[in-house]
XYZ file of C-alpha atoms in Angstrom:
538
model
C 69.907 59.405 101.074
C 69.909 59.120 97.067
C 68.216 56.274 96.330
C 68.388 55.098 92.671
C 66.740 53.084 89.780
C 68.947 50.670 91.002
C 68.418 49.986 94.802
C 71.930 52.144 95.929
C 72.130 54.306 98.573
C 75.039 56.907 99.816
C 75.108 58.069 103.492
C 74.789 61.656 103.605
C 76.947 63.964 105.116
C 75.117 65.766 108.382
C 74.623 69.525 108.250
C 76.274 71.787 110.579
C 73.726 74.217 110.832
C 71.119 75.288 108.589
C 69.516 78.610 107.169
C 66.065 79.449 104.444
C 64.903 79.972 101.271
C 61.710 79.949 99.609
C 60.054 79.102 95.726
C 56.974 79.748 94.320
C 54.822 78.100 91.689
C 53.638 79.022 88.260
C 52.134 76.438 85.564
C 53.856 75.867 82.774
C 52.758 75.935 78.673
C 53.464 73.754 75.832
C 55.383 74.979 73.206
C 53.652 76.676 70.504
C 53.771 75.524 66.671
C 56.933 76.057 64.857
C 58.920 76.141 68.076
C 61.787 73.461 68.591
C 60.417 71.085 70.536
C 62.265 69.477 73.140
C 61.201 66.009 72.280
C 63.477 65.604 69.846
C 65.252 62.478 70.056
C 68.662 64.627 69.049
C 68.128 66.201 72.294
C 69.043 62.369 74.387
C 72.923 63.524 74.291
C 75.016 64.405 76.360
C 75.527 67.937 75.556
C 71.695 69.479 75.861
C 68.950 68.586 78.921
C 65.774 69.393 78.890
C 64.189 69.786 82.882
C 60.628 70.104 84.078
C 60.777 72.311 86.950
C 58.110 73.056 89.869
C 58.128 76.551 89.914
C 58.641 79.549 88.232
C 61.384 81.800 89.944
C 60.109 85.453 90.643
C 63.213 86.866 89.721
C 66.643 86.054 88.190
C 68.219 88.710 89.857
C 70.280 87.528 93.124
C 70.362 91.219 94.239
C 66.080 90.370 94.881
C 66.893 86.683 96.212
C 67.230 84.523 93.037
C 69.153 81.313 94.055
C 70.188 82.922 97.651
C 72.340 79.807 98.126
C 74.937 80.466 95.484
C 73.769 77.636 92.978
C 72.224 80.408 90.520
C 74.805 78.412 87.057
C 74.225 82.194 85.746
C 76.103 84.082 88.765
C 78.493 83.053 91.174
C 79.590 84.204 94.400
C 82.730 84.806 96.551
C 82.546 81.484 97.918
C 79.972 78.478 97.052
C 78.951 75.988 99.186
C 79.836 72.000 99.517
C 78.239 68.795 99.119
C 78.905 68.527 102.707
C 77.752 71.588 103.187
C 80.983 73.717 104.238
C 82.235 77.029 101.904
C 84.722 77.362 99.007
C 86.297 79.598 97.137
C 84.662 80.315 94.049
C 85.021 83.917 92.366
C 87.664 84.339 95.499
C 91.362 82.840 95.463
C 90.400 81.980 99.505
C 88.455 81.872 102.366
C 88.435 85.125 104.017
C 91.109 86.760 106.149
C 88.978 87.299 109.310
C 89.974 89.753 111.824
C 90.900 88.770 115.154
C 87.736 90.939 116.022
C 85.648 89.281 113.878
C 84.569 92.373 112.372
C 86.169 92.079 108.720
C 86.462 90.121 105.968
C 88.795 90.533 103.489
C 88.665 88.322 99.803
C 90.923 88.876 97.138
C 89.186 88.196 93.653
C 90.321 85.520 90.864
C 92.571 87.195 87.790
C 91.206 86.495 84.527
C 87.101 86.874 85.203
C 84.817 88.425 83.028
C 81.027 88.511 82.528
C 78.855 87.715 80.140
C 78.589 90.909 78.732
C 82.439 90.909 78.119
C 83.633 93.352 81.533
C 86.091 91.960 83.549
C 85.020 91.706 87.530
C 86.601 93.895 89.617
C 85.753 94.624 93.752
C 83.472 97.504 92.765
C 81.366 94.925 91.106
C 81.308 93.221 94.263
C 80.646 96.628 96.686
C 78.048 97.474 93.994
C 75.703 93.923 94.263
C 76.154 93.856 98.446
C 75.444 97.722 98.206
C 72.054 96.754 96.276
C 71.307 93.418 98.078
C 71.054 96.127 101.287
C 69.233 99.331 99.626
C 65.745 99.229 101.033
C 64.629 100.705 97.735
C 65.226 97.019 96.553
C 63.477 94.980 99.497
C 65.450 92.613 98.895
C 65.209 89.290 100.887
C 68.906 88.718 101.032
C 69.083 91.523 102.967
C 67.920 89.568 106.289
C 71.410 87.472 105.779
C 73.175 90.923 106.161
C 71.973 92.710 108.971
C 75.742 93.073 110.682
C 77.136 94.215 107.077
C 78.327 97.955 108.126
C 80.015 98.571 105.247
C 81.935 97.003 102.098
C 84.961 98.727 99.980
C 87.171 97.934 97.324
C 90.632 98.177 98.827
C 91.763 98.062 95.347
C 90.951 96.047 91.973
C 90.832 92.577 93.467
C 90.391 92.958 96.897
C 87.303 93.821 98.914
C 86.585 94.402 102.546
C 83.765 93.518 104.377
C 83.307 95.469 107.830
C 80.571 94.470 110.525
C 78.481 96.509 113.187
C 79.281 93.069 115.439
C 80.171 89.364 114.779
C 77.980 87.337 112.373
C 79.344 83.422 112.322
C 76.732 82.612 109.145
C 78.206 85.833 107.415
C 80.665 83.312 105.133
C 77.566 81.155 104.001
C 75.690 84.673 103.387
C 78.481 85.773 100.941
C 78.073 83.191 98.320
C 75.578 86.005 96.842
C 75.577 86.166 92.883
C 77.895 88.914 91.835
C 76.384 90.915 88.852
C 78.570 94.303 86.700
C 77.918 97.415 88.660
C 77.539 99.115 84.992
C 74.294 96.892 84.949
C 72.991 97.966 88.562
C 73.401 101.258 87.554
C 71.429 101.017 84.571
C 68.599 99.589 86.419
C 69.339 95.476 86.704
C 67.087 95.048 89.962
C 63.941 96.114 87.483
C 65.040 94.375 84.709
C 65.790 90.759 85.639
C 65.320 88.963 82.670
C 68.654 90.780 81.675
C 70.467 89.024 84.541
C 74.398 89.032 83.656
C 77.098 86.713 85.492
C 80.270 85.261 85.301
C 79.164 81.574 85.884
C 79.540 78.595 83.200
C 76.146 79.292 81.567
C 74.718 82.660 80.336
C 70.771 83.457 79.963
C 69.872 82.706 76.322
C 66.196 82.662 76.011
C 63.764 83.675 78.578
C 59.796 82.877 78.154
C 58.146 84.175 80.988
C 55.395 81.507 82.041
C 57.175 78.994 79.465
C 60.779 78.002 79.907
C 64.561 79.282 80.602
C 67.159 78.628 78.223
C 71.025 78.607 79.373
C 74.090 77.833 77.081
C 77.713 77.567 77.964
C 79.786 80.884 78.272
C 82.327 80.445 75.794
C 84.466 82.874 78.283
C 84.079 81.418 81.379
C 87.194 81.412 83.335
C 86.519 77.679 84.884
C 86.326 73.950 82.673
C 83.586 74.462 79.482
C 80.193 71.959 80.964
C 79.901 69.169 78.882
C 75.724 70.221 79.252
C 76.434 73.115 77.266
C 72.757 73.527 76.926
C 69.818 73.457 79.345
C 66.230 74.297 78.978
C 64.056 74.487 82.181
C 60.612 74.544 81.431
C 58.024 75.810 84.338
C 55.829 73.583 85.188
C 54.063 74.409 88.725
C 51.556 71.410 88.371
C 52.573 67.848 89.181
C 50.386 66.226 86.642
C 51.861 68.316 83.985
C 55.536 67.044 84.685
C 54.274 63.563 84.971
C 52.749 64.011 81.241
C 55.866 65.694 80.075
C 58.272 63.076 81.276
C 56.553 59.782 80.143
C 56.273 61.486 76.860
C 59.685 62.078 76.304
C 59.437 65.910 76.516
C 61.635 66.344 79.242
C 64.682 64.518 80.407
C 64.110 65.124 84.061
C 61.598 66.717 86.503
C 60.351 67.076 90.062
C 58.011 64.749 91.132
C 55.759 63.761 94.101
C 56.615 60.325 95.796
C 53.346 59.115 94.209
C 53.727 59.410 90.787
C 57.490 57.816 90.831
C 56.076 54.102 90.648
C 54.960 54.999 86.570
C 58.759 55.239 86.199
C 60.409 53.633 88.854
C 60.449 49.626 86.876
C 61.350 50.995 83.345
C 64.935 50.977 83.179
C 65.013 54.225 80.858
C 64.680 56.056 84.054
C 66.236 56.627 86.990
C 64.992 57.649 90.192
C 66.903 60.071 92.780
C 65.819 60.926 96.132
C 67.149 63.088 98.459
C 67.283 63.873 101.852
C 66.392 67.607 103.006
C 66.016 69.945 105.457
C 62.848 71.446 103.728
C 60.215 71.539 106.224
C 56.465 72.228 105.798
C 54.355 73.811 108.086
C 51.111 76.090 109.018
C 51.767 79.278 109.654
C 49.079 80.591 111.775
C 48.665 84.632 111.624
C 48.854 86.469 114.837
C 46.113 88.396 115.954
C 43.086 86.548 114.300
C 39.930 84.779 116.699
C 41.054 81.495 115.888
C 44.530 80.925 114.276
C 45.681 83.905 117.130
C 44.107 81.739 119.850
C 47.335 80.023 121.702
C 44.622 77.236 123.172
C 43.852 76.267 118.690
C 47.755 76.538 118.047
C 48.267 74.380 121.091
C 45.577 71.930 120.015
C 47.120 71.486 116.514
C 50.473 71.245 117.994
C 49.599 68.427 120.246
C 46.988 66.759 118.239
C 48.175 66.460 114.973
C 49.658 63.143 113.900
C 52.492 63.914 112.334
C 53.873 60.540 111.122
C 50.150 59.564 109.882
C 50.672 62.910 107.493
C 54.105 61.585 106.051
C 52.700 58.554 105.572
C 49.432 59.562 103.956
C 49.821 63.077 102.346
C 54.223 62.153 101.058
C 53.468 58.448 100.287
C 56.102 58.028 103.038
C 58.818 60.320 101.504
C 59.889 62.861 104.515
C 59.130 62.810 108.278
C 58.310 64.563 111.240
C 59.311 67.767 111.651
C 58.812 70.170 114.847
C 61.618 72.426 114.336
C 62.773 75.014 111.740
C 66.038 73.772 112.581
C 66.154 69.763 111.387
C 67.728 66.968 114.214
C 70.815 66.166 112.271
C 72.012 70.629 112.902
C 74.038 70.919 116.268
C 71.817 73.819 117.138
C 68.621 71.131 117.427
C 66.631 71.324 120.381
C 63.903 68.529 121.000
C 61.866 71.460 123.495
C 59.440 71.269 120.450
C 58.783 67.617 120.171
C 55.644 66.068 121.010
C 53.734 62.280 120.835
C 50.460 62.867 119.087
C 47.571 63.044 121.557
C 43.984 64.078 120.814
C 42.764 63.783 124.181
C 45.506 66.034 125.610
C 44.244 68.475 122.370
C 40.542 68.296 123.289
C 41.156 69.109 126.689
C 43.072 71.719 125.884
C 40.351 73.449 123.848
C 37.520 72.224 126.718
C 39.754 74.173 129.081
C 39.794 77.309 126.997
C 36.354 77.221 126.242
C 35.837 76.375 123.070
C 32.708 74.118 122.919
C 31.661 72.160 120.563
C 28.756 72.392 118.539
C 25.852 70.640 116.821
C 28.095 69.757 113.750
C 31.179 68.864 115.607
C 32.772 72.751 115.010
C 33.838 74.207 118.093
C 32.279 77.420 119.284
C 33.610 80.309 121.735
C 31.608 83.108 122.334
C 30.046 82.918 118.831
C 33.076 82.377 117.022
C 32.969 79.126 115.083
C 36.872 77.339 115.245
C 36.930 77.682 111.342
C 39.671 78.955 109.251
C 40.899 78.898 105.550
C 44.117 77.089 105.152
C 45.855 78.322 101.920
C 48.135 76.394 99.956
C 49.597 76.905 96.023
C 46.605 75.253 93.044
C 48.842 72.645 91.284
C 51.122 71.810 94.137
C 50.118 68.065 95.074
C 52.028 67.913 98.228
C 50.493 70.553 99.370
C 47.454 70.137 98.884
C 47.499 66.257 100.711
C 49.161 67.668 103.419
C 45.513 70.567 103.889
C 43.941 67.715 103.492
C 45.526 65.378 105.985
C 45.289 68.831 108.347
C 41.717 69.324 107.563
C 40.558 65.462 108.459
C 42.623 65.464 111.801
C 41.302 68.704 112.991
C 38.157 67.598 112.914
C 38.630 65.282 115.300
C 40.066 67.982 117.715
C 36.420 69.940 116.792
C 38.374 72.086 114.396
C 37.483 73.125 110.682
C 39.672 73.722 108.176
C 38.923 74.872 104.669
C 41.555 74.144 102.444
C 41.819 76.544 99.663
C 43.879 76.243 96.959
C 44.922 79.793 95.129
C 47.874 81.328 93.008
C 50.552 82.722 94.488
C 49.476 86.398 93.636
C 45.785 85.522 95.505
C 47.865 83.635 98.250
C 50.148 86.899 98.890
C 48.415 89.403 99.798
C 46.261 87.178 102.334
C 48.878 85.738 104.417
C 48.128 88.356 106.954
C 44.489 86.911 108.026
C 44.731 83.245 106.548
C 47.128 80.273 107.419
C 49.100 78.927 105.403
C 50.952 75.512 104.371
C 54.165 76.929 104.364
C 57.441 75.455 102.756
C 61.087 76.821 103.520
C 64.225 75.318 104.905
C 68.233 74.607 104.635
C 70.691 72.940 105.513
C 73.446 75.405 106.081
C 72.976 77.542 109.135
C 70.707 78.349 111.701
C 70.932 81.423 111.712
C 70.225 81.801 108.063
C 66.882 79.187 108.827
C 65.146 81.225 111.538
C 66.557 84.856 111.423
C 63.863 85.879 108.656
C 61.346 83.753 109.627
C 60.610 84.845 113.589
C 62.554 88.251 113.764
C 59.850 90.860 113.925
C 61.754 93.234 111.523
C 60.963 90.313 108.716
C 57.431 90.510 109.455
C 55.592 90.520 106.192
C 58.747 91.408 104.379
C 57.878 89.511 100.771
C 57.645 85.471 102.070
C 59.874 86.292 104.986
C 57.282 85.883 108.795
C 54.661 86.017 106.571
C 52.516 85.389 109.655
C 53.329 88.205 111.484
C 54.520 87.114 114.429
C 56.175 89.806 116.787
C 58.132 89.063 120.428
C 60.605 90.832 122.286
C 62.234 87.737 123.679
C 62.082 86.465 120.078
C 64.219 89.241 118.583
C 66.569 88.962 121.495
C 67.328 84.892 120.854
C 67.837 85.749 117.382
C 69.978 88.791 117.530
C 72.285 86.899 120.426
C 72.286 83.786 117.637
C 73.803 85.936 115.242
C 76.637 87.568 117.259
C 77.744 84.463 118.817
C 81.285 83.909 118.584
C 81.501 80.558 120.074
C 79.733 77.031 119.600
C 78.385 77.721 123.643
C 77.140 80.795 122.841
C 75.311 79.799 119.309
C 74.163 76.646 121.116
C 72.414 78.192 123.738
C 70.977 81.080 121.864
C 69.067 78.698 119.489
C 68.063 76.242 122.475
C 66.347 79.866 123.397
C 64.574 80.426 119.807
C 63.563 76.509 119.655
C 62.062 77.135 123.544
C 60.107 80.453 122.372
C 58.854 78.918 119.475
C 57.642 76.155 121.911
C 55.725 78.770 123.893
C 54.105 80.921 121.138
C 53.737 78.487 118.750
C 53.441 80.749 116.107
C 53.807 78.010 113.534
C 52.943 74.261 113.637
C 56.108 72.542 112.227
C 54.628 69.039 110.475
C 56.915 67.164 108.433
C 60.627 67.193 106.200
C 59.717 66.498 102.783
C 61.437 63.818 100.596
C 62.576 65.613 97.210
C 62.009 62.777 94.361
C 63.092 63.477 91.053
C 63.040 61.143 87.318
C 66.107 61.483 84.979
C 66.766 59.608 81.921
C 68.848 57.381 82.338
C 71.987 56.026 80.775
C 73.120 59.747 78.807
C 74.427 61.770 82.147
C 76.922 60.827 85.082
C 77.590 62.546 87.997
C 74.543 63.698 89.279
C 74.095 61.192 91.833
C 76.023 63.129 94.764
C 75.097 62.820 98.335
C 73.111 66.221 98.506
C 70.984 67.483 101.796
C 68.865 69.877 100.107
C 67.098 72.604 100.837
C 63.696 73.759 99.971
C 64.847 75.962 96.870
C 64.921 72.782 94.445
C 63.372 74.344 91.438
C 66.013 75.507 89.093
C 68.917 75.225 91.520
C 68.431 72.373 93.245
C 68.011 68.664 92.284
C 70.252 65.889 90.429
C 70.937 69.667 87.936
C 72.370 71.459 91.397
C 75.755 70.501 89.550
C 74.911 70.541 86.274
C 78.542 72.138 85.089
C 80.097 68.806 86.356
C 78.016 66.296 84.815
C 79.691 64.304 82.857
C 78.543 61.776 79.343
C 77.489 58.482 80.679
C 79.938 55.400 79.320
């Protein structure tokens, strides 16, 4: 639900499925001397916003995965997705013609388009990004959305055809990919991505990498002119940093965790938005390791582990229990994974696989201690409570965890051998929400399995997921992946998280839309997911 300043609250629409994405944090700088600042009491108008984001996008490029869901402002896609979480036409006239097979897709492109750069779009812009998005050279993540893709054409100028190896139900959802000039791929775009051209209502203006992202209107854009016609988003990965920058008057809006939002939530130049997600957070527990590899310790944090006492404690309350990658509201849901916290069904469990516990409460099997590092991103509150919350209920199981808390780059290259408080999750399709998580192609591909995990049956539930052609079919398939995940427990699914944002209030409208978000909510998502339709506030 969106919960205001002001006590309302809009049902939200439930998701018909659900699929991934992933951010990563980076802190954020002041601005140096000389430099406009973006406190400037010109800048409470309508027309310019200044936003505190959490994190730092790797990219801009949506060939390498920048905003995967379509909701990039810079680029647009075929189709975009819905408030209530269906597909649109966007750079296409319609949906796709879909062959009786199910095997092609066929869009015709808008008249009238043109980039940033001044080209019109064409279909070979089109065969060029999908061609790139699928070039290994690129390891691109979007290219676990696309495994069916066999092959895409331009019929002619404004039509394209998309041909599959078999039937993919999520492949509409997949295509609302950011469409970028094939002059610029072939000049080297995927390298360059702070060069990132579109044909959406905002173009990049300034980018200052570990600093801020400036985007002004496109005075060609083929759509209505945004009455935002400037937005600055500054990077900010630490939660004490947007807290400063808000009260301050820095920043019209920002991120926040559910317990800083009582500093703002009585002062009636603020407004508070909450929304409900499918953005899940969980350990992943790398395969083949003494302890996390163990399937008695996975089944012991499974089982043990208090879920509801961690939302309470470690999200102030803002989220709840989560067992799935797939959230309850998604058809596909299975409740194979749910379990009533129980640390005497936990502590047998490690009794019966013999891990006994020693002089200082740690657990010991055959001179192994049950100790492992639990990773999570410095500056990221959340989490960083939830470790916490992990570490102090683990202990009661005779389990320690050492929370550490590292920089993406440190983080990266040791999610092979350390666990990790993972976040990911969205509300659009399950295939899209497991397929690169638990396939074992996606193993250590970028953020995609980072765990490792491998199985047969696995790859099977998944692939049979993506070719069904009926709600039966896709039903069953994912009641499979839920019941796999239930036996190898390669991950221990612990709560939904809340996302809680601060705006100012009383200079924008139309921001307060019933939204189930996913986990990418750092420049795409939030009350700015539609910043092109805000509107001045009476």
């Amino acid at each position: 639900m969106i919960v205001g300043r002001r006590g309302g609250a809009r049902a939200v629409a439930s998701a018909a499925a659900l699929g991934l994405a992933l951010t990563a944090c980076a802190g954020g700088q002041q601005e140096g001397p000389g430099a406009a600042s973006p406190g400037a009491g010109a800048r409470h108008t309508p027309t310019e916003v200044v936003i505190a984001a959490g994190s730092e996008p790797d990219t801009f490029d949506p060939v390498l995965g920048h905003a995967r869901w379509g909701d990039g402002k810079v680029t647009e896609g075929l189709l975009r997705l819905t408030v209530g979480l269906g597909v649109e036409p966007l750079l296409a006239t319609d949906l796709p013609q879909v062959s009786d097979d199910g095997l092609t897709y066929t869009y015709t492109l808008r008249d009238g388009v043109t980039f940033h750069d001044g080209t019109a779009l064409d279909a070979a812009d089109v065969v060029a990004t999908y061609e790139a998005a699928l070039d290994p050279a690129n390891a691109s993540p979007v290219a676990a959305d696309l495994t069916a893709l066999a092959s895409v054409e331009a019929v002619d100028a404004r039509t394209v055809r998309f041909t599959l190896s078999h039937p993919q139900s999520s492949f509409p959802v997949a295509t609302v990919l950011g469409v970028v000039p094939s002059e610029r791929l072939e000049e080297g775009q995927v390298a360059a991505s702070s060069t990132v051209v579109g044909t959406g209502p905002y173009e990049m203006d300034t980018l200052r990498p570990g600093d801020r992202l400036v985007v002004t209107a496109f005075d060609g854009y083929w759509g209505e002119r945004p009455v935002v016609e400037r937005a600055t988003f500054v990077f900010a990965g630490d939660d004490a940093a947007r807290v400063a920058r808000l009260a301050s008057g820095e920043v019209d809006a920002a991120l926040l965790p559910a317990t800083s939002l009582e500093r703002f939530a009585g002062d009636d130049s603020f407004e508070v938005v909450r929304r409900d997600t499918a953005d899940f957070r969980a350990l992943v527990l790398p395969e083949g390791r003494p302890v996390t590899g163990d399937p008695a310790v996975r089944e012991a944090l499974h089982t043990g582990l208090d879920r509801q006492a961690l939302v309470e404690g470690a999200l102030a309350g803002a989220g709840r229990p989560a067992f799935s990658p797939i959230p309850p509201e998604a058809p596909e849901y299975s409740d194979v994974l749910e379990v009533e916290a129980d640390t005497t069904a936990a502590r047998r469990v490690l009794d019966e696989a013999g891990w006994v516990e020693g002089r200082d409460g740690v657990r010991v099997r055959d001179g192994v201690r049950a100790s492992f590092a639990l990773m999570y991103p410095a500056g990221d509150t959340l989490r960083q409570n939830i470790a916490l919350q992990v570490q102090a209920q683990a202990a009661d199981l005779g389990l320690e965890v050492r929370p550490e808390g590292l920089s993406w780059e440190a983080i990266e290259p040791r999610m092979r051998t350390h666990a990790l408080v993972y976040g990911t999750g969205n509300p659009f399709d399950a295939d899209l929400s497991t397929y690169p998580l638990f396939h074992s192609s996606r193993a250590y591909v970028g953020f995609d399995n980072p765990g490792g995990y491998r199985s047969a049956q696995m790859d099977d539930a998944l692939e049979a997921g993506r070719r069904a052609a009926d709600e039966g079919a896709r039903a069953t398939a994912y009641q499979q992946v839920q019941e796999q995940l239930a036996q190898d427990l390669p991950w221990v699914f612990l709560a939904y998280v809340g996302h809680d944002y601060v705006i100012r209030a009383g200079v924008w409208e139309g921001y307060d839309v019933p939204l189930v978000e996913p986990h990418e909510h750092g420049l795409q998502g939030g009350p700015w997911w539609n910043l092109p339709e805000w509107t001045a506030a009476d």
